[in-house]
Coordinates of C-alpha atoms and ligand atoms in Angstrom, one line a residue:
Chain A
M185 CA 21.6 -12.8 -31.5
T186 CA 21.7 -13.1 -28.1
K187 CA 19.3 -14.4 -25.9
K188 CA 18.1 -15.8 -22.8
I189 CA 17.2 -18.7 -21.6
L190 CA 16.7 -20.5 -18.6
L191 CA 16.7 -24.2 -18.5
S192 CA 15.8 -26.5 -16.3
F193 CA 17.0 -30.2 -15.5
P194 CA 16.4 -33.1 -13.1
Q195 CA 19.3 -33.4 -10.9
K196 CA 21.1 -36.3 -12.2
A197 CA 20.9 -34.5 -16.1
A198 CA 24.2 -32.7 -15.8
G199 CA 24.4 -29.2 -17.4
Q200 CA 27.9 -28.4 -17.7
P201 CA 28.5 -31.6 -20.6
M202 CA 25.1 -30.4 -22.2
A203 CA 26.9 -26.7 -22.8
M204 CA 29.7 -28.1 -24.1
E205 CA 27.7 -30.0 -26.8
L206 CA 26.0 -27.0 -27.7
I207 CA 29.3 -25.1 -28.2
K208 CA 30.8 -28.5 -30.4
T209 CA 27.9 -28.8 -32.7
Y210 CA 26.1 -26.1 -33.0
H211 CA 29.2 -23.4 -32.7
L212 CA 27.1 -21.6 -29.9
D213 CA 28.6 -19.1 -27.3
F214 CA 26.8 -18.8 -23.8
N215 CA 27.9 -17.0 -20.4
I216 CA 26.6 -18.8 -17.2
L217 CA 25.0 -16.0 -15.5
K218 CA 23.2 -18.1 -12.3
A219 CA 23.4 -21.4 -11.4
F220 CA 21.0 -23.5 -9.3
I221 CA 19.8 -26.6 -7.5
D222 CA 16.7 -26.6 -5.5
D223 CA 16.3 -29.1 -2.9
N224 CA 18.8 -31.1 -5.0
I225 CA 15.5 -32.2 -6.9
K226 CA 16.0 -30.4 -10.0
G227 CA 18.8 -27.8 -11.2
T228 CA 18.1 -24.3 -13.4
L229 CA 20.4 -23.0 -14.7
L230 CA 20.2 -19.2 -16.3
L231 CA 22.2 -19.2 -19.9
E232 CA 23.3 -15.8 -22.0
I233 CA 23.7 -17.9 -25.7
K234 CA 25.0 -16.1 -28.5
G235 CA 24.8 -17.8 -32.1
E236 CA 23.0 -18.3 -35.3
E237 CA 19.1 -17.9 -34.9
A238 CA 19.0 -21.6 -36.8
D239 CA 21.6 -22.7 -34.6
I240 CA 20.3 -21.4 -31.3
E241 CA 16.5 -23.2 -32.3
A242 CA 18.7 -26.0 -33.4
G243 CA 19.9 -25.8 -30.0
I244 CA 17.3 -26.1 -28.1
V245 CA 15.6 -28.3 -29.5
Y246 CA 18.4 -30.3 -29.2
L247 CA 17.7 -29.9 -25.2
R248 CA 14.4 -30.3 -24.7
Q249 CA 15.2 -33.7 -26.3
H250 CA 17.5 -34.5 -23.2
Q251 CA 14.7 -33.8 -20.7
I252 CA 15.4 -30.3 -19.9
G253 CA 13.3 -27.7 -19.8
V254 CA 14.1 -24.5 -21.7
R255 CA 12.1 -21.4 -21.3
D256 CA 12.9 -17.9 -23.1
I257 CA 13.6 -15.7 -21.0
E258 CA 13.2 -11.3 -21.8
S259 CA 14.4 -10.1 -18.0
V260 CA 15.4 -11.6 -15.1
V261 CA 13.1 -9.5 -13.2
E262 CA 9.3 -10.3 -13.3
V263 CA 6.3 -9.1 -11.7
D264 CA 3.6 -11.4 -9.9
P265 CA 0.4 -10.3 -10.7
D266 CA -1.1 -11.3 -7.9
K267 CA 1.0 -9.4 -5.1
C268 CA 1.2 -6.1 -7.4
V269 CA -1.2 -3.7 -6.1
S270 CA 0.2 -1.2 -8.5
C271 CA 1.3 1.4 -6.2
G272 CA 4.3 2.7 -8.4
A273 CA 6.6 2.6 -6.1
C274 CA 9.4 -0.1 -7.8
T275 CA 8.8 3.2 -11.1
A276 CA 10.4 5.4 -8.9
V277 CA 14.1 3.6 -8.9
C278 CA 14.0 2.2 -12.8
A279 CA 16.2 4.6 -14.7
V280 CA 15.5 3.8 -18.1
G281 CA 11.6 3.0 -17.7
A282 CA 11.1 -0.6 -18.1
L283 CA 8.7 -0.2 -15.2
E284 CA 5.9 2.8 -16.2
M285 CA 2.4 3.6 -15.1
T286 CA -0.1 3.1 -17.5
A287 CA -2.8 5.5 -18.3
D288 CA -4.9 3.8 -16.0
W289 CA -2.3 4.1 -13.4
S290 CA -1.3 0.1 -14.0
L291 CA 1.8 -1.0 -13.9
I292 CA 3.5 -2.1 -16.8
H293 CA 6.9 -4.2 -17.1
H294 CA 8.5 -3.8 -20.6
D295 CA 10.9 -6.5 -20.2
D296 CA 12.7 -5.8 -23.0
K297 CA 14.1 -2.2 -21.8
C298 CA 15.1 -3.8 -18.4
L299 CA 18.6 -2.9 -17.9
E300 CA 18.4 -5.4 -14.6
C301 CA 19.8 -3.5 -12.0
M302 CA 17.8 -5.1 -10.0
L303 CA 17.4 -2.3 -7.6
C304 CA 13.1 -2.8 -8.0
V305 CA 13.6 -6.0 -6.2
K306 CA 14.2 -4.5 -3.5
A307 CA 12.0 -1.2 -3.8
C308 CA 8.8 -3.0 -4.0
P309 CA 6.6 -2.8 -0.6
M310 CA 4.4 -6.0 -2.1
R311 CA 7.6 -7.9 -2.6
A312 CA 5.9 -8.5 -6.5
I313 CA 9.1 -8.1 -7.9
H314 CA 11.2 -11.3 -8.2
A315 CA 14.6 -11.8 -9.7
L316 CA 15.5 -14.9 -11.5
I317 CA 19.5 -14.7 -10.8
Chain B
M80 CA -31.8 22.9 -2.0
A81 CA -30.4 21.3 0.9
K82 CA -30.6 17.8 1.7
S83 CA -30.7 15.9 5.2
Y84 CA -28.6 12.5 5.7
Q85 CA -32.0 11.3 6.6
E86 CA -33.6 12.6 2.8
I87 CA -30.6 10.7 1.5
N88 CA -30.9 7.6 3.2
E89 CA -34.6 7.5 2.8
K90 CA -32.9 7.6 -1.3
I91 CA -30.6 4.9 -0.7
A92 CA -33.3 2.8 0.6
R93 CA -35.5 3.4 -1.9
G94 CA -33.0 2.9 -4.5
E95 CA -32.8 6.6 -6.1
A96 CA -29.3 7.9 -4.3
V97 CA -27.5 9.2 -7.3
V98 CA -23.9 8.6 -6.7
V99 CA -20.6 8.9 -8.3
T100 CA -17.0 8.9 -7.5
A101 CA -14.9 11.8 -6.6
E102 CA -13.7 11.9 -9.9
E103 CA -17.0 11.5 -12.0
V104 CA -18.4 14.0 -10.1
I105 CA -15.6 16.8 -11.3
G106 CA -17.2 16.7 -14.9
I107 CA -21.0 16.9 -13.9
V108 CA -19.9 20.4 -12.0
K109 CA -18.4 21.6 -15.0
E110 CA -21.4 20.7 -17.0
R111 CA -24.4 21.3 -14.8
G112 CA -23.0 23.9 -12.2
V113 CA -22.6 23.6 -8.9
K114 CA -25.8 24.6 -7.8
E115 CA -27.8 21.8 -10.2
A116 CA -25.0 19.3 -9.8
A117 CA -25.9 19.5 -5.7
D118 CA -29.5 18.9 -6.3
Y119 CA -28.3 16.1 -8.5
V120 CA -25.5 14.3 -6.3
D121 CA -26.6 12.5 -3.6
V122 CA -23.3 10.7 -2.5
V123 CA -19.9 11.4 -4.0
T124 CA -17.7 8.5 -3.2
T125 CA -13.6 8.8 -2.0
A126 CA -11.0 6.2 -1.7
T127 CA -7.1 6.1 -1.0
F128 CA -5.3 2.8 -1.0
G129 CA -1.5 3.6 0.9
P130 CA 0.7 2.6 3.3
M131 CA -0.3 3.9 6.6
C132 CA 2.0 2.7 9.4
S133 CA 0.0 3.7 12.1
S134 CA -2.2 0.5 12.2
G135 CA -2.9 -2.2 14.6
A136 CA -5.6 -4.8 15.7
F137 CA -6.8 -5.5 18.6
L138 CA -7.2 -9.1 19.3
N139 CA -8.7 -11.5 22.2
F140 CA -8.0 -15.3 22.1
G141 CA -10.2 -16.8 24.5
H142 CA -9.2 -19.1 27.5
S143 CA -7.1 -21.7 27.8
D144 CA -7.8 -24.7 30.2
P145 CA -6.2 -24.3 32.8
P146 CA -6.1 -20.3 31.9
I147 CA -3.3 -17.8 31.3
R148 CA -2.4 -14.1 31.6
M149 CA -0.6 -14.2 28.9
G150 CA 2.4 -11.5 29.3
E151 CA 5.2 -12.3 26.5
I152 CA 2.9 -12.7 23.3
S153 CA 4.2 -13.1 19.2
M154 CA 2.3 -14.4 16.9
N155 CA 4.3 -16.3 14.0
G156 CA 7.3 -14.7 15.4
V157 CA 6.2 -10.8 15.6
D158 CA 5.7 -9.2 19.3
A159 CA 1.9 -8.8 20.4
Y160 CA 1.4 -6.2 23.0
G161 CA 0.7 -8.2 26.7
G162 CA -0.1 -5.1 29.5
L163 CA -3.5 -5.7 28.5
A164 CA -6.4 -8.1 30.4
A165 CA -5.1 -11.5 29.9
V166 CA -6.1 -13.0 26.2
D167 CA -6.3 -9.1 24.5
T168 CA -3.6 -7.9 23.0
Y169 CA -2.6 -5.6 20.7
L170 CA -0.8 -6.1 17.4
G171 CA 1.2 -3.3 15.8
A172 CA 1.4 -3.5 11.9
T173 CA 5.5 -2.2 12.1
Q174 CA 6.3 -5.1 14.8
P175 CA 8.6 -6.6 12.6
S176 CA 9.6 -10.8 13.7
A177 CA 11.9 -11.8 15.2
D178 CA 13.1 -14.4 12.7
K179 CA 12.2 -12.2 9.4
G180 CA 12.9 -9.2 10.6
I181 CA 10.8 -6.1 8.9
E182 CA 10.5 -8.4 5.6
Y183 CA 7.6 -10.1 7.8
G184 CA 6.1 -7.9 10.8
G185 CA 2.8 -7.2 12.1
A186 CA 0.7 -6.0 8.9
H187 CA 1.6 -9.1 7.3
V188 CA 0.4 -11.5 10.3
I189 CA -2.6 -9.3 10.2
H190 CA -3.2 -9.7 6.4
D191 CA -2.5 -13.6 6.7
L192 CA -5.4 -13.4 9.6
I193 CA -7.9 -11.8 7.3
A194 CA -6.5 -14.3 4.5
G195 CA -7.7 -17.1 6.6
K196 CA -4.5 -18.6 7.5
E197 CA -3.8 -20.0 10.4
V198 CA -1.1 -18.4 12.8
H199 CA 1.6 -19.4 15.4
L200 CA 0.4 -18.1 18.6
V201 CA 3.3 -18.1 21.3
A202 CA 3.0 -17.0 25.1
K203 CA 4.7 -16.8 28.2
S204 CA 3.1 -15.8 31.9
Q205 CA 4.3 -16.0 35.5
G206 CA 1.3 -17.7 36.4
T207 CA -0.9 -16.4 39.1
D208 CA -3.3 -18.1 41.5
C209 CA -6.1 -17.2 39.2
Y210 CA -3.8 -17.9 35.5
P211 CA -2.1 -21.1 36.6
R212 CA -0.3 -21.2 33.6
T213 CA 2.8 -20.1 32.1
E214 CA 3.0 -21.2 28.9
L215 CA 0.9 -21.5 25.6
D216 CA 2.0 -22.9 21.9
T217 CA -1.0 -23.2 19.5
W218 CA -2.1 -22.6 16.4
V219 CA -5.1 -19.9 15.6
K220 CA -7.4 -18.4 12.9
L221 CA -9.3 -15.7 13.0
E222 CA -12.5 -17.3 12.8
D223 CA -11.5 -19.1 16.7
L224 CA -10.8 -15.4 18.0
N225 CA -13.7 -13.7 19.7
E226 CA -12.8 -9.9 18.5
A227 CA -10.7 -9.5 16.2
Y228 CA -11.1 -5.4 15.5
L229 CA -8.4 -2.7 13.3
F230 CA -8.0 0.0 15.3
N231 CA -5.9 2.6 13.7
P232 CA -4.5 5.5 15.1
R233 CA -3.4 7.5 11.9
N234 CA -5.1 6.9 8.6
V235 CA -6.1 9.1 5.9
Y236 CA -3.4 11.9 5.7
Q237 CA -5.1 14.9 4.7
N238 CA -2.3 15.8 2.2
Y239 CA 1.9 14.5 2.1
N240 CA 4.5 15.9 1.4
A241 CA 6.0 14.4 -1.8
A242 CA 9.7 13.4 -1.5
I243 CA 13.5 14.2 -3.1
N244 CA 16.5 14.0 -2.2
G245 CA 19.4 16.4 -2.4
S246 CA 22.5 14.5 -1.3
S247 CA 25.1 12.6 -2.8
Q248 CA 23.9 9.3 -1.4
R249 CA 20.6 6.5 -2.7
L250 CA 17.8 7.2 0.7
Y251 CA 15.6 4.2 1.9
T252 CA 13.0 6.2 3.7
Y253 CA 9.0 5.5 4.1
M254 CA 9.2 7.4 1.1
G255 CA 10.6 5.1 -0.9
I256 CA 14.0 5.0 -2.7
L257 CA 15.0 8.1 -3.3
Q258 CA 18.1 8.3 -5.9
P259 CA 21.2 10.9 -5.0
N260 CA 20.9 14.1 -6.6
M261 CA 17.4 15.0 -6.8
G262 CA 17.3 11.8 -8.9
N263 CA 13.4 11.0 -8.4
I264 CA 10.5 12.4 -6.4
T265 CA 7.7 10.3 -4.8
Y266 CA 4.4 11.1 -3.6
S267 CA 1.6 9.5 -1.9
T268 CA -1.9 10.4 -2.5
A269 CA -5.3 9.5 -4.3
G270 CA -5.1 13.6 -4.8
E271 CA -9.0 14.1 -6.2
L272 CA -10.2 10.6 -5.0
S273 CA -9.0 11.0 -1.6
P274 CA -11.1 11.8 1.1
L275 CA -9.9 14.0 3.2
L276 CA -9.0 16.3 0.6
N277 CA -12.9 16.5 -0.5
D278 CA -13.8 17.5 2.5
P279 CA -10.9 19.8 3.7
L280 CA -13.0 21.6 6.5
L281 CA -14.2 18.0 7.9
K282 CA -18.1 19.3 7.5
T283 CA -19.2 15.7 7.2
I284 CA -17.0 13.5 8.3
G285 CA -16.4 13.3 12.1
M286 CA -16.8 10.8 14.7
G287 CA -19.2 7.9 14.1
T288 CA -19.2 8.7 10.1
R289 CA -19.2 4.8 8.2
I290 CA -16.9 3.5 6.0
F291 CA -15.8 1.5 3.6
F292 CA -12.6 -0.1 6.2
G293 CA -10.3 -3.1 4.5
G294 CA -13.6 -4.4 2.8
A295 CA -15.9 -4.4 6.0
Q296 CA -17.5 -1.8 7.0
G297 CA -16.3 0.7 9.4
H298 CA -16.0 3.4 11.2
V299 CA -14.4 7.1 12.2
S300 CA -13.8 6.3 15.9
W301 CA -12.0 9.6 16.9
M302 CA -9.3 12.1 15.4
G303 CA -6.3 10.4 13.8
T304 CA -2.7 11.5 15.8
Q305 CA -1.1 14.2 14.4
F306 CA -4.5 15.5 13.9
N307 CA -3.2 18.7 12.4
T308 CA -6.6 21.7 11.4
A309 CA -4.1 24.7 11.9
C310 CA -2.0 23.9 8.7
P311 CA -1.5 26.4 5.7
R312 CA -4.2 26.6 3.5
D313 CA -5.5 28.1 0.4
E314 CA -8.3 30.9 -0.3
K315 CA -10.9 28.4 -0.3
G316 CA -9.7 25.9 2.5
Y317 CA -7.3 22.8 0.9
P318 CA -4.3 22.3 3.7
Q319 CA -0.7 22.7 1.6
T320 CA 0.8 20.6 4.0
P321 CA 0.1 17.3 5.9
G322 CA -3.5 18.4 7.6
A323 CA -6.2 16.1 9.4
T324 CA -6.1 12.4 9.5
L325 CA -8.7 10.3 11.1
A326 CA -8.9 6.9 13.8
L327 CA -10.4 3.8 12.6
I328 CA -11.7 1.2 13.3
G329 CA -13.6 -1.9 12.1
N330 CA -14.3 -6.1 12.1
M331 CA -11.8 -8.1 10.9
K332 CA -13.9 -10.6 10.7
E333 CA -15.5 -8.8 7.7
M334 CA -12.2 -7.7 5.9
D335 CA -11.1 -9.0 2.5
P336 CA -7.3 -9.1 2.2
K337 CA -7.6 -8.0 -1.0
Y338 CA -7.1 -4.2 0.9
I339 CA -5.3 -5.0 3.9
R340 CA -1.4 -6.2 3.1
G341 CA 1.6 -5.9 4.8
A342 CA 4.4 -3.6 2.9
V343 CA 8.3 -4.1 3.4
Y344 CA 10.2 -0.4 2.6
E345 CA 13.8 -0.8 2.4
G346 CA 16.2 0.0 5.0
Y347 CA 12.8 1.3 6.9
G348 CA 10.4 -1.2 8.3
T349 CA 7.3 -3.0 7.5
S350 CA 4.3 -1.5 6.7
M351 CA 0.5 -1.4 5.6
F352 CA -1.6 -0.9 2.9
V353 CA -5.0 0.2 3.9
G354 CA -8.1 0.0 1.5
V355 CA -10.1 3.0 3.0
G356 CA -13.5 4.8 1.3
I357 CA -15.2 7.5 2.5
P358 CA -18.7 8.5 1.2
I359 CA -19.6 12.3 1.4
P360 CA -23.5 13.5 1.1
I361 CA -23.9 16.5 -0.4
L362 CA -25.9 18.4 1.7
N363 CA -25.8 21.4 -0.4
E364 CA -24.0 23.6 -2.5
E365 CA -20.5 24.6 -0.4
I366 CA -19.8 20.7 -0.1
M367 CA -20.8 20.5 -3.5
A368 CA -17.7 22.9 -4.6
F369 CA -15.5 21.5 -2.1
V370 CA -15.7 17.6 -3.8
A371 CA -15.5 19.4 -7.6
V372 CA -12.1 19.9 -7.1
E373 CA -9.2 19.0 -9.1
N374 CA -5.8 17.8 -9.1
K375 CA -4.5 21.4 -10.8
D376 CA -5.7 22.9 -7.9
L377 CA -4.5 21.0 -4.8
Y378 CA -0.7 21.7 -3.6
T379 CA 1.7 20.3 -1.4
N380 CA 5.5 20.7 -1.2
V381 CA 8.7 19.1 -2.3
I382 CA 10.8 18.2 0.5
D383 CA 14.9 16.8 0.6
Y384 CA 14.8 14.1 3.0
S385 CA 18.2 14.0 2.9
V386 CA 18.2 16.8 5.6
P387 CA 18.4 14.9 8.8
K388 CA 16.3 17.5 10.8
K389 CA 12.8 18.0 11.9
A390 CA 12.3 20.9 9.4
K391 CA 12.9 19.5 6.0
P392 CA 14.2 22.0 3.3
V393 CA 10.6 22.9 1.0
L394 CA 12.3 23.0 -2.6
K395 CA 8.9 24.0 -4.8
K396 CA 5.8 23.9 -4.2
V397 CA 3.9 21.9 -6.5
S398 CA 0.5 20.3 -7.8
Y399 CA -0.8 16.8 -7.9
A400 CA -1.6 17.4 -11.7
E401 CA 2.1 18.5 -12.1
L402 CA 3.3 15.0 -9.6
R403 CA 0.8 13.1 -12.0
S404 CA 2.4 14.1 -15.1
G405 CA 5.3 12.6 -14.9
S406 CA 7.9 14.9 -14.2
V407 CA 8.4 18.0 -12.6
D408 CA 11.1 20.7 -13.1
I409 CA 13.3 21.7 -10.7
N410 CA 15.6 24.3 -11.0
G411 CA 15.3 24.0 -15.2
K412 CA 15.9 20.0 -14.2
N413 CA 13.0 17.9 -15.3
I414 CA 12.5 15.4 -12.3
R415 CA 10.8 11.9 -12.8
T416 CA 8.1 11.2 -10.4
S417 CA 6.4 7.9 -9.1
P418 CA 3.5 7.3 -6.9
L419 CA 3.8 5.3 -3.5
S420 CA -0.2 5.1 -2.8
S421 CA -2.3 2.9 -5.7
L422 CA -4.6 5.4 -7.7
K423 CA -5.6 1.9 -9.4
M424 CA -7.3 0.3 -6.2
A425 CA -8.2 3.1 -4.8
R426 CA -10.5 3.6 -7.8
E427 CA -11.7 0.2 -7.3
I428 CA -12.5 0.7 -3.9
A429 CA -14.8 4.2 -4.9
E430 CA -16.2 2.3 -7.3
E431 CA -17.0 -0.9 -4.6
L432 CA -18.1 1.6 -2.1
N433 CA -20.6 3.4 -4.8
N434 CA -21.6 -0.2 -5.6
W435 CA -22.9 -1.0 -1.7
I436 CA -24.6 2.4 -1.5
K437 CA -26.2 2.2 -5.1
K438 CA -27.6 -1.5 -3.8
G439 CA -29.2 -0.5 -0.3
E440 CA -26.6 -2.3 1.5
F441 CA -24.4 1.0 2.8
F442 CA -26.1 4.2 4.6
L443 CA -24.8 7.3 5.8
Q444 CA -24.1 7.9 9.7
E445 CA -24.2 11.1 10.9
P446 CA -21.0 11.9 12.3
I447 CA -21.9 11.9 16.1
Q448 CA -19.5 15.1 16.6
S449 CA -17.3 16.9 15.0
F450 CA -13.5 17.8 15.1
P451 CA -12.1 20.4 16.2
M452 CA -10.6 23.4 13.9
G453 CA -7.3 24.9 14.8
N454 CA -5.5 21.9 16.1
S455 CA -1.6 22.2 15.8
L456 CA 1.3 19.6 16.7
K457 CA 3.5 20.1 19.2
G458 CA 7.2 18.7 19.1
L459 CA 8.6 16.7 21.4
E460 CA 11.7 18.7 23.7
I461 CA 14.4 17.0 24.7
K462 CA 15.0 17.8 28.6
E463 CA 18.5 17.5 30.2
G464 CA 19.0 16.9 34.0
E465 CA 17.8 13.9 36.7
S466 CA 14.6 12.9 38.0
R467 CA 12.1 16.0 39.2
Ligands
SF4_689 S1 6.2 -1.6 -6.3 FE1 5.2 -3.5 -6.7 S2 3.7 -4.1 -6.0 FE2 4.0 -1.3 -6.5 S3 3.8 -1.1 -9.1 FE3 6.1 -1.8 -8.6 S4 6.2 -4.5 -8.1 FE4 3.4 -3.7 -8.0
SF4_690 S1 15.6 -4.5 -13.0 FE1 16.4 -2.6 -13.0 S2 16.5 -2.1 -15.6 FE2 15.3 -3.6 -15.2 S3 12.7 -3.5 -14.3 FE3 14.0 -3.7 -12.5 S4 14.9 -1.4 -12.3 FE4 14.0 -1.3 -14.4

């Protein structure tokens, strides 16, 4: 299976050696989608990992044991519900229907359908859509 | 039986007024018929929440010591108008900031003020005998200002075009992002809940009408700019193209930041989402019949925004029911439709206004002057030559 995870680690914990460990010990393949360091306080890595489900689970446990925060990510775009006014402008550019209006005209984000084209980020007049990468 | 404004206000004061939203009233009229419904219902609430660029705020900062006659004024880096008296200004919603451009503009400053945030005020002046100070750099909050009121020259359009893009390139417009090759259609309306579509001939909405404005009780102050009551109409009188508009006024100190928000249209500019609710008194059967209108009977034109002319080609006339269905058929192709104004928030505003009236906190104001019908639009001719 393939899974996207967002890792956050204290700046001194190096991301790369951890990743090497993941490959060796847990037979996981991975892709770094994005890496960034936030004001030298903490680092963040967005990874796509591939492997057996049990190995992925074990790998995540391993990372957590090393003080690395791990978050499952379905989609790399997130809608901030406090900023969203359900205007619908973002649905204009989402050709796959990952952003849709519900029957009562609220916005819903089906993150499993998202193709990560990022068009909606710029289409939102409230700047309520945030890209993780 | 006809009712007067006074009779309805007396019912509101007694807590007996029957108040429903413009969506709820449709079912009531279907069930009871226009005549009985007109007797039963006293007020119908309408609302809209969408981008309205022609908006802004008049502010008075009060005098510093020594005083200044502000010439160049900026608030959080957004220029405000310096051509009024010493410490008065007008801050326009679409003015971009010097540092963040359209990502943070006048509308965002207005929202931040209403949200109670401190705003960075910088002003410069030549200095005069009576206003010696030449520079000022300080922080202000809404509560520190003497007066702060929104005065929006053109809001709540009565009907508006739907937009499509017939070119092969993506377009960035005030109608949102339009995908190439007629990839999508956008539209901006509250439809059957929209204020001016429920009173198409402006029988009850005029100068002085009390309204819900950004969470405060405001007023209609004048006809809006580009007021076009001479627009094409259907046989009942509903506009089929952009028609009337309203100029609105209201006290920012009583507003709620939820209903006034800064907006950014990529590649176009800053705008402001404005929440407006207008009560329509059911004075007689004619007005009742007007407010019973449904999305299937309200029409607009799908216009090709890729044509860089003032008169853009109309591809199809469509009803709001078709636009709301999620797709429209154009030349045999099903094209996705998306709204740009929030029906969800418009419903919330109509409900809120409804509650104010039911609780006896909001009374109807009869217009002190009606707006002209048959008012048409002028264009701007580009004339050649030197000074004349
Ligand atoms: S464009 Fe932004 S504010 Fe509008 S519905 Fe989408 S996420 Fe919400
Ligand atoms: S990134 Fe693209 S596919 Fe994903 S929600 Fe936004 S517009 Fe839709």
